[in-house]
Tab-separated table of C-alpha atoms in Angstrom:
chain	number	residue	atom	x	y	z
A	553	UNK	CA	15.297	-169.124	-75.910
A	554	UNK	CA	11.821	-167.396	-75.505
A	555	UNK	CA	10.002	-166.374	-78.795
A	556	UNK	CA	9.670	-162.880	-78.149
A	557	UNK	CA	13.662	-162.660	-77.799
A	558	UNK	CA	14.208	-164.900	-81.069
A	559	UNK	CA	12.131	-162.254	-83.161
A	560	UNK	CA	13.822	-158.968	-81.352
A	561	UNK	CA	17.598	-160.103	-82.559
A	562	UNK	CA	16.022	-161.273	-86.350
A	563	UNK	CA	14.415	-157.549	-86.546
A	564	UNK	CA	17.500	-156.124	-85.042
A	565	UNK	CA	19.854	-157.897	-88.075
A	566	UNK	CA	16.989	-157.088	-90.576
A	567	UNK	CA	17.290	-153.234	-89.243
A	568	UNK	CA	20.916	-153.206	-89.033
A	569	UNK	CA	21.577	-154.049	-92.199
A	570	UNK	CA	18.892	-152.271	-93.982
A	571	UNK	CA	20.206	-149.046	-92.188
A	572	UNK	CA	23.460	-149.163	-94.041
A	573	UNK	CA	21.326	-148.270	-97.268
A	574	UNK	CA	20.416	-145.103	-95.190
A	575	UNK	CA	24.101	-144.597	-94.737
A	576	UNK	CA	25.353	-145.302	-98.006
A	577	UNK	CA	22.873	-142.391	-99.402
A	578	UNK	CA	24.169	-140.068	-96.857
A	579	UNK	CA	27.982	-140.306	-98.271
A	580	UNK	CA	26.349	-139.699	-101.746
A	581	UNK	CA	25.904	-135.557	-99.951
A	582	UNK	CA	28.196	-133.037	-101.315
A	583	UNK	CA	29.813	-132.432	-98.220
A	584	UNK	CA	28.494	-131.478	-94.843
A	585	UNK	CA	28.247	-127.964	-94.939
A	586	UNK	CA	24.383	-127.957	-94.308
A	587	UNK	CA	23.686	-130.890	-91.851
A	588	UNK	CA	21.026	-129.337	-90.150
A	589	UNK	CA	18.959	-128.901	-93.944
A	590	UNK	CA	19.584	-132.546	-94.367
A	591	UNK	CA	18.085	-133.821	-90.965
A	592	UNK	CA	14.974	-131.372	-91.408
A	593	UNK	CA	14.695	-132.705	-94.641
A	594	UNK	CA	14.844	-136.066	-93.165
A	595	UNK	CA	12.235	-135.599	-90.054
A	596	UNK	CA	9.833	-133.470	-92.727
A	597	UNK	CA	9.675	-136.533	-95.093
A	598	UNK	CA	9.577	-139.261	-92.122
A	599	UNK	CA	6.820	-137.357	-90.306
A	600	UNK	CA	4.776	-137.098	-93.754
A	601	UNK	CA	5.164	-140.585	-94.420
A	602	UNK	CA	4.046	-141.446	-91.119
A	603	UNK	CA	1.238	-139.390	-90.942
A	604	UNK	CA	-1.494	-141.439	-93.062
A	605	UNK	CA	-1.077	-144.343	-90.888
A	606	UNK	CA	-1.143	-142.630	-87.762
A	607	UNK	CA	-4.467	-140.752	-89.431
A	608	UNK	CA	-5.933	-144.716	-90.618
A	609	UNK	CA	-4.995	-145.709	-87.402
A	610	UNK	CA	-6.892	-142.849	-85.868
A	611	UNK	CA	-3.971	-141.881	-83.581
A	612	UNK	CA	-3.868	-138.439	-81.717
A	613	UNK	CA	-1.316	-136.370	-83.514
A	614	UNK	CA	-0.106	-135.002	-80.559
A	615	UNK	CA	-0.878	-137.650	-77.239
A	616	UNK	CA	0.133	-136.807	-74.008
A	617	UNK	CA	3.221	-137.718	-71.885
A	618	UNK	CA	5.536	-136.404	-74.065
A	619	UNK	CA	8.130	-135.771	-72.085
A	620	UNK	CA	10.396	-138.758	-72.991
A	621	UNK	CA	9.400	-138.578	-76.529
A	622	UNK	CA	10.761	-134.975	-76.523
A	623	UNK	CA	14.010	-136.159	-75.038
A	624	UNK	CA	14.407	-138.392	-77.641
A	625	UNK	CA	13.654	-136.339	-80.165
A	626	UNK	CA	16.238	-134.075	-79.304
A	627	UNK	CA	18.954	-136.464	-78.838
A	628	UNK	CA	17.772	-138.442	-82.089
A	629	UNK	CA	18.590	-134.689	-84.165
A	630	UNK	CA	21.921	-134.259	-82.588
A	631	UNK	CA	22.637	-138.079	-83.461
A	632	UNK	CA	21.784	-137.386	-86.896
A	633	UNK	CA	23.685	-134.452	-87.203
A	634	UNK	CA	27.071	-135.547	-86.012
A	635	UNK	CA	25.989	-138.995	-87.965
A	636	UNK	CA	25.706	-136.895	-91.465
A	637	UNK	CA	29.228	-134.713	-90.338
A	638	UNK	CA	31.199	-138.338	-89.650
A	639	UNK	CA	29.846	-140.218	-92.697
A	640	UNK	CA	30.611	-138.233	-95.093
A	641	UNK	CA	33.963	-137.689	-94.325
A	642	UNK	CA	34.711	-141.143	-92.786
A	643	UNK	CA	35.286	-144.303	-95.128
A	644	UNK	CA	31.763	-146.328	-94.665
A	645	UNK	CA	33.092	-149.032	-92.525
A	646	UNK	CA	35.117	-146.622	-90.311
A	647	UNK	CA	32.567	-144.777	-89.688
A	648	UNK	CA	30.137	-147.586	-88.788
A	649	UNK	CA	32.559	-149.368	-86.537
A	650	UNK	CA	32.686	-146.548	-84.304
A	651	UNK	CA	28.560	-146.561	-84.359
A	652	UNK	CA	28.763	-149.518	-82.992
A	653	UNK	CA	30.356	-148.740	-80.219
A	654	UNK	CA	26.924	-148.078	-79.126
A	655	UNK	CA	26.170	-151.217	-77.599
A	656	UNK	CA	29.084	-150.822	-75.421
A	657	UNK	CA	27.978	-147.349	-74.603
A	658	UNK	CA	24.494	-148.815	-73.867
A	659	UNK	CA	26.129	-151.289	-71.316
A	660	UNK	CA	27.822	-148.186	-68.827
A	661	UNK	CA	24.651	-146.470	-69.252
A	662	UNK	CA	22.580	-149.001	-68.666
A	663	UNK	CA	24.878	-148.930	-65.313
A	664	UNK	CA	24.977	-145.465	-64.589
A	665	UNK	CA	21.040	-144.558	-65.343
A	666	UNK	CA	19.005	-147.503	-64.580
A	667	UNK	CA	21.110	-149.357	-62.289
A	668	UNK	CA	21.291	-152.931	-64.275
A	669	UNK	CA	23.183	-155.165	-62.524
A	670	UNK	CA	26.751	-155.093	-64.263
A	671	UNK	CA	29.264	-157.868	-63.728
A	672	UNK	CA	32.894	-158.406	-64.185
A	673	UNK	CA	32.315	-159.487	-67.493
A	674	UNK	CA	30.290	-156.534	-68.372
A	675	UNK	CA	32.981	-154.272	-67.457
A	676	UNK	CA	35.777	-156.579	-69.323
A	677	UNK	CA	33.402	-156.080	-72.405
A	678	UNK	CA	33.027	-152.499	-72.296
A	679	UNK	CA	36.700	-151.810	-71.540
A	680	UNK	CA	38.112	-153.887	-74.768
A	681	UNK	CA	34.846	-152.179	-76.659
A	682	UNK	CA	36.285	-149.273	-75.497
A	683	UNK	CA	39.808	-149.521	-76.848
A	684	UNK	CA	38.460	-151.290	-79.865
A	685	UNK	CA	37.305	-147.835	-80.536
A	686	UNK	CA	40.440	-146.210	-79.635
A	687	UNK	CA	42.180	-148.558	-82.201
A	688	UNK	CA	39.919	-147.442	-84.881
A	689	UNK	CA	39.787	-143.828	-84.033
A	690	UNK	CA	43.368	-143.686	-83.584
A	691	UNK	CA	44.003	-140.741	-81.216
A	692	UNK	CA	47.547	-139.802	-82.723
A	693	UNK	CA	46.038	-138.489	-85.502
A	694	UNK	CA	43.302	-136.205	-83.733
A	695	UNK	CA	40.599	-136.863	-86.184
A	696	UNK	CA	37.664	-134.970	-85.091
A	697	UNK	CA	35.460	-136.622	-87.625
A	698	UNK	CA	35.975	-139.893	-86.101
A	699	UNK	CA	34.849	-138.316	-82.530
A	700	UNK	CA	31.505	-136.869	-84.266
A	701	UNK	CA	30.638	-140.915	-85.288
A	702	UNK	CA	31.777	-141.694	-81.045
A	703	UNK	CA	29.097	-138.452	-80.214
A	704	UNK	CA	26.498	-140.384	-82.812
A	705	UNK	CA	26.779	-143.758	-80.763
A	706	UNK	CA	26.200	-142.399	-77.421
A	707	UNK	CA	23.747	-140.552	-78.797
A	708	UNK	CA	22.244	-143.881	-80.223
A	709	UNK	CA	23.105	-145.873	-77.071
A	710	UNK	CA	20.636	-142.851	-74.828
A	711	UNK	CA	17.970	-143.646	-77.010
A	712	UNK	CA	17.838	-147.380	-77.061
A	713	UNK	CA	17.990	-147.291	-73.426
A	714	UNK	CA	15.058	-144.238	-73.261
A	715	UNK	CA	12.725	-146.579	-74.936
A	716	UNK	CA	12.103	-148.120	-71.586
A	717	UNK	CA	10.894	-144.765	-70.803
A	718	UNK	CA	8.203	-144.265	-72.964
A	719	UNK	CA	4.258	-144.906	-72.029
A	720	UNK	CA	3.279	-148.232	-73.045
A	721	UNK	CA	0.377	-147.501	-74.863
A	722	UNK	CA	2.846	-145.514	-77.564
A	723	UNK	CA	3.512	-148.110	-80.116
A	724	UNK	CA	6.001	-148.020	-83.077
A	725	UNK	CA	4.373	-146.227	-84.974
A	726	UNK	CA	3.170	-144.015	-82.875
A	727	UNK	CA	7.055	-143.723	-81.492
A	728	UNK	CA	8.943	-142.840	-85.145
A	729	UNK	CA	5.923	-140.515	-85.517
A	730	UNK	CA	6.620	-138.124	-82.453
A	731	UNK	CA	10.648	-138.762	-82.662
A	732	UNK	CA	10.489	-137.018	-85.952
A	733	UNK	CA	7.600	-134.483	-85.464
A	734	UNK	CA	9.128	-132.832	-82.284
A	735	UNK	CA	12.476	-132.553	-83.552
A	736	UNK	CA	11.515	-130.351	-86.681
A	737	UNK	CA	10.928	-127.175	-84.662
A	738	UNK	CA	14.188	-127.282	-83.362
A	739	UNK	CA	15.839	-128.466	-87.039
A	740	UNK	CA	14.159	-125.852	-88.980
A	741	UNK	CA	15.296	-123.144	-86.373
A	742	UNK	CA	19.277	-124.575	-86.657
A	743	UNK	CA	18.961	-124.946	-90.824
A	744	UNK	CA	17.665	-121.248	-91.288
A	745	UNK	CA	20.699	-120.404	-89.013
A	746	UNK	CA	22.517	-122.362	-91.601
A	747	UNK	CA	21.343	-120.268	-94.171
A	748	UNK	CA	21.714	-123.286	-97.225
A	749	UNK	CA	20.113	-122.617	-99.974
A	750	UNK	CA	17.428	-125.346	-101.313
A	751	UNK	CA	18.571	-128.316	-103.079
A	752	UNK	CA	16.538	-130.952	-104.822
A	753	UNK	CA	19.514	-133.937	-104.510
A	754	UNK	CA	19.628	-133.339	-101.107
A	755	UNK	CA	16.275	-133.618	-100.427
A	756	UNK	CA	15.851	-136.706	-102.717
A	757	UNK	CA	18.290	-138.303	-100.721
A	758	UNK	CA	17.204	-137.343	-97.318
A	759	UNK	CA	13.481	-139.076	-98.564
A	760	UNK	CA	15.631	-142.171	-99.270
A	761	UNK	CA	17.395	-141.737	-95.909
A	762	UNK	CA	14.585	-141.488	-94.038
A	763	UNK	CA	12.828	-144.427	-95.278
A	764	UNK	CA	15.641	-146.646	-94.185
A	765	UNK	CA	16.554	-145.090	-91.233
A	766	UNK	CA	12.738	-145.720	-89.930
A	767	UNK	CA	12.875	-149.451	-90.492
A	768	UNK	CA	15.862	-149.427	-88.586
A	769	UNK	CA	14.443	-147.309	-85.425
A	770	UNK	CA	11.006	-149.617	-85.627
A	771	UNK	CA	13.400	-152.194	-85.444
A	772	UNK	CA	14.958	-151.061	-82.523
A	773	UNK	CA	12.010	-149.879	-80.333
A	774	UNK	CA	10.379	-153.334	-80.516
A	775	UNK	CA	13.661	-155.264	-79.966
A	776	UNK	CA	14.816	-153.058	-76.742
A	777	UNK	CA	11.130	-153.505	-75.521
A	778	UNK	CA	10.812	-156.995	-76.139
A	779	UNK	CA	14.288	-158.026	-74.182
A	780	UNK	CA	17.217	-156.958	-71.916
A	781	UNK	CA	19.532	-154.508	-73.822
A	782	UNK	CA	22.478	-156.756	-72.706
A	783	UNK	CA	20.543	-159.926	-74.583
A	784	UNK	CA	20.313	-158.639	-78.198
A	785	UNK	CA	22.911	-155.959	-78.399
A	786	UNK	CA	25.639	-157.911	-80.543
A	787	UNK	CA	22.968	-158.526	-82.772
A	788	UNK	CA	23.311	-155.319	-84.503
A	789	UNK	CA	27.521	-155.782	-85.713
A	790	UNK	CA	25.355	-157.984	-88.282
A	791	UNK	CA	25.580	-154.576	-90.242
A	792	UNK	CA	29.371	-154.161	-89.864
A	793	UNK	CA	29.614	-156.764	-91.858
A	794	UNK	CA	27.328	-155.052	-94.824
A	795	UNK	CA	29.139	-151.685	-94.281
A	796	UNK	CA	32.540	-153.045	-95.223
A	797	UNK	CA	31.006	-155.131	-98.335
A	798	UNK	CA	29.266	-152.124	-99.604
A	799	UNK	CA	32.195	-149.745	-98.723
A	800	UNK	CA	34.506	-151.799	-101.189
A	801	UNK	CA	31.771	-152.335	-104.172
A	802	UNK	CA	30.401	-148.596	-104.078
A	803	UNK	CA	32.953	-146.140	-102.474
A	804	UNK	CA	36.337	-148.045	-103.422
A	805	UNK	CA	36.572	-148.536	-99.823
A	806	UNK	CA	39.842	-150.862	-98.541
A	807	UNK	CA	39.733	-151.150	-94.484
A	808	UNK	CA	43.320	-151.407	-93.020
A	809	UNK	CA	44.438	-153.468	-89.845
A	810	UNK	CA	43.420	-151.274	-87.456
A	811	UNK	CA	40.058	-151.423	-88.841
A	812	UNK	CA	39.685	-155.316	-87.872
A	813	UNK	CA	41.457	-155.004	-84.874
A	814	UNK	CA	39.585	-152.687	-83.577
A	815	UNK	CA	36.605	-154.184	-84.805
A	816	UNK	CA	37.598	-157.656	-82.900
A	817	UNK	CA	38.101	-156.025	-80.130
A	818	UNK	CA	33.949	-154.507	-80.051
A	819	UNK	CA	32.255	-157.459	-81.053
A	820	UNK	CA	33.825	-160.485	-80.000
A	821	UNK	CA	33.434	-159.626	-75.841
A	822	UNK	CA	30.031	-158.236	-76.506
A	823	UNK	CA	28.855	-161.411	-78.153
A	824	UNK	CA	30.533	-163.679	-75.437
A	825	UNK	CA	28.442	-161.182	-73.204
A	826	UNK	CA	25.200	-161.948	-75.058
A	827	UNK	CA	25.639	-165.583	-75.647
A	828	UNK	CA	26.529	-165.991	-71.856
A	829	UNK	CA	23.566	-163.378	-71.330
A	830	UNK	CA	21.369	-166.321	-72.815
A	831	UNK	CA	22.108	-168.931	-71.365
């Protein structure tokens, strides 16, 4: 196994299960009545946290070809938005199986948009993924909440596979810096809509939020640069695993059957995928 894919599945564990920090803040909101407050609080604090590096690094604040950077950005808010809705009104682990679905997603896309040779296996995988999801979601009982964290995945599987789109000379940095920055327009124009009124615990945790939530996209934009989605993608259920632990110790959290099932039936075909991707 080449170095280069070694160190893009480490940083993709690493981000995965840092991220679930980010997660775990977000179900401390009061609700989700202001989602679009809480994701301009969250691109306002990431862009200013950002900025002094970019300005030591003597980075142009705005470069050119931003095209695919403004695509992301946009699909990054909506993410976040239907993210914040399903999390805090999903048990943590629920709502972070159906995340994961992502990978799955990322596989059909991969397909459909940039024509990546897809085999039977690939389609076996995404199928069970598919229904794995289904299990979890659990149509019968029409839970829209649990289609908001499906909406967040795809919207997390189009950006992982958008990286490939972005000029080379952008690095990670420069990458978190412009997903955030050319979002806010567009976040500050949906939260005055919104009409919330401030709040300082909101913003506190949106800080917090962000700070995790950037280790986990740097994580990402080196790992889906460095290797074939379809190589490193079962690296991120890693953070399944810390979603359900910190779901039970925090939030009083107790997964049923369907939960695991489901769960089974997402990451054990993907990983056969990757390991078989491997070798």
């Amino acid at each position: 196994m080449d170095r280069s894919l070694v160190w893009a599945i480490l940083l993709l564990v690493l981000g995965n299960n840092v991220v679930i920090l980010s997660d775990s803040l977000i179900k401390l909101l009061d609700g989700f009545e202001a989602p679009f407050q809480f994701v301009l609080y969250r691109q306002l604090s990431a862009t200013l946290m950002l900025l002094p590096v970019i300005l030591l690094l003597k980075r142009p604040l705005l470069p050119k070809n931003l095209r695919w950077h403004a695509t992301r950005a946009h699909i990054f808010l909506l993410g976040t938005v239907f993210m914040v809705i399903s999390l805090t009104t999903l048990p943590l682990a629920t709502a972070n199986a159906i995340f994961y679905a992502a990978p799955v997603i990322t596989v059909v896309l991969a397909r459909l948009l940039f024509k990546e040779r897809v085999t039977i296996l690939s389609l076996s995988t995404a199928a069970l993924g598919m229904v794995g999801v289904l299990v979890i979601v659990n149509p019968t009982s029409a839970n829209i909440f649990a289609l908001a964290a499906l909406v967040a995945a795809t919207t997390l599987a189009l950006n992982n596979l958008l990286i490939k789109k972005l000029p080379s000379e952008h690095g990670i940095i420069d990458t978190l810096y412009l997903t955030n920055l050319l979002g806010i327009p567009t976040a500050a124009a949906f939260a005055l809509f919104e009409g919330a009124a401030f709040n300082l615990d909101t913003l506190l945790i949106a800080v917090g939020s962000s700070l995790f939530a950037m280790v986990y996209a740097g994580t990402c934009v080196y790992a889906y640069r460095a290797a074939e989605s379809n190589k490193v993608t079962s690296a991120e259920y890693t953070g399944l695993i810390g979603a359900v632990l910190l779901g039970m110790l925090f939030f009083a959290e107790q997964p049923d059957a369907r939960f695991y099932i489901g769960s089974v039936l997402i990451i054990v075909p993907l990983t056969l995928l990757t390991l078989k991707s491997r070798a």
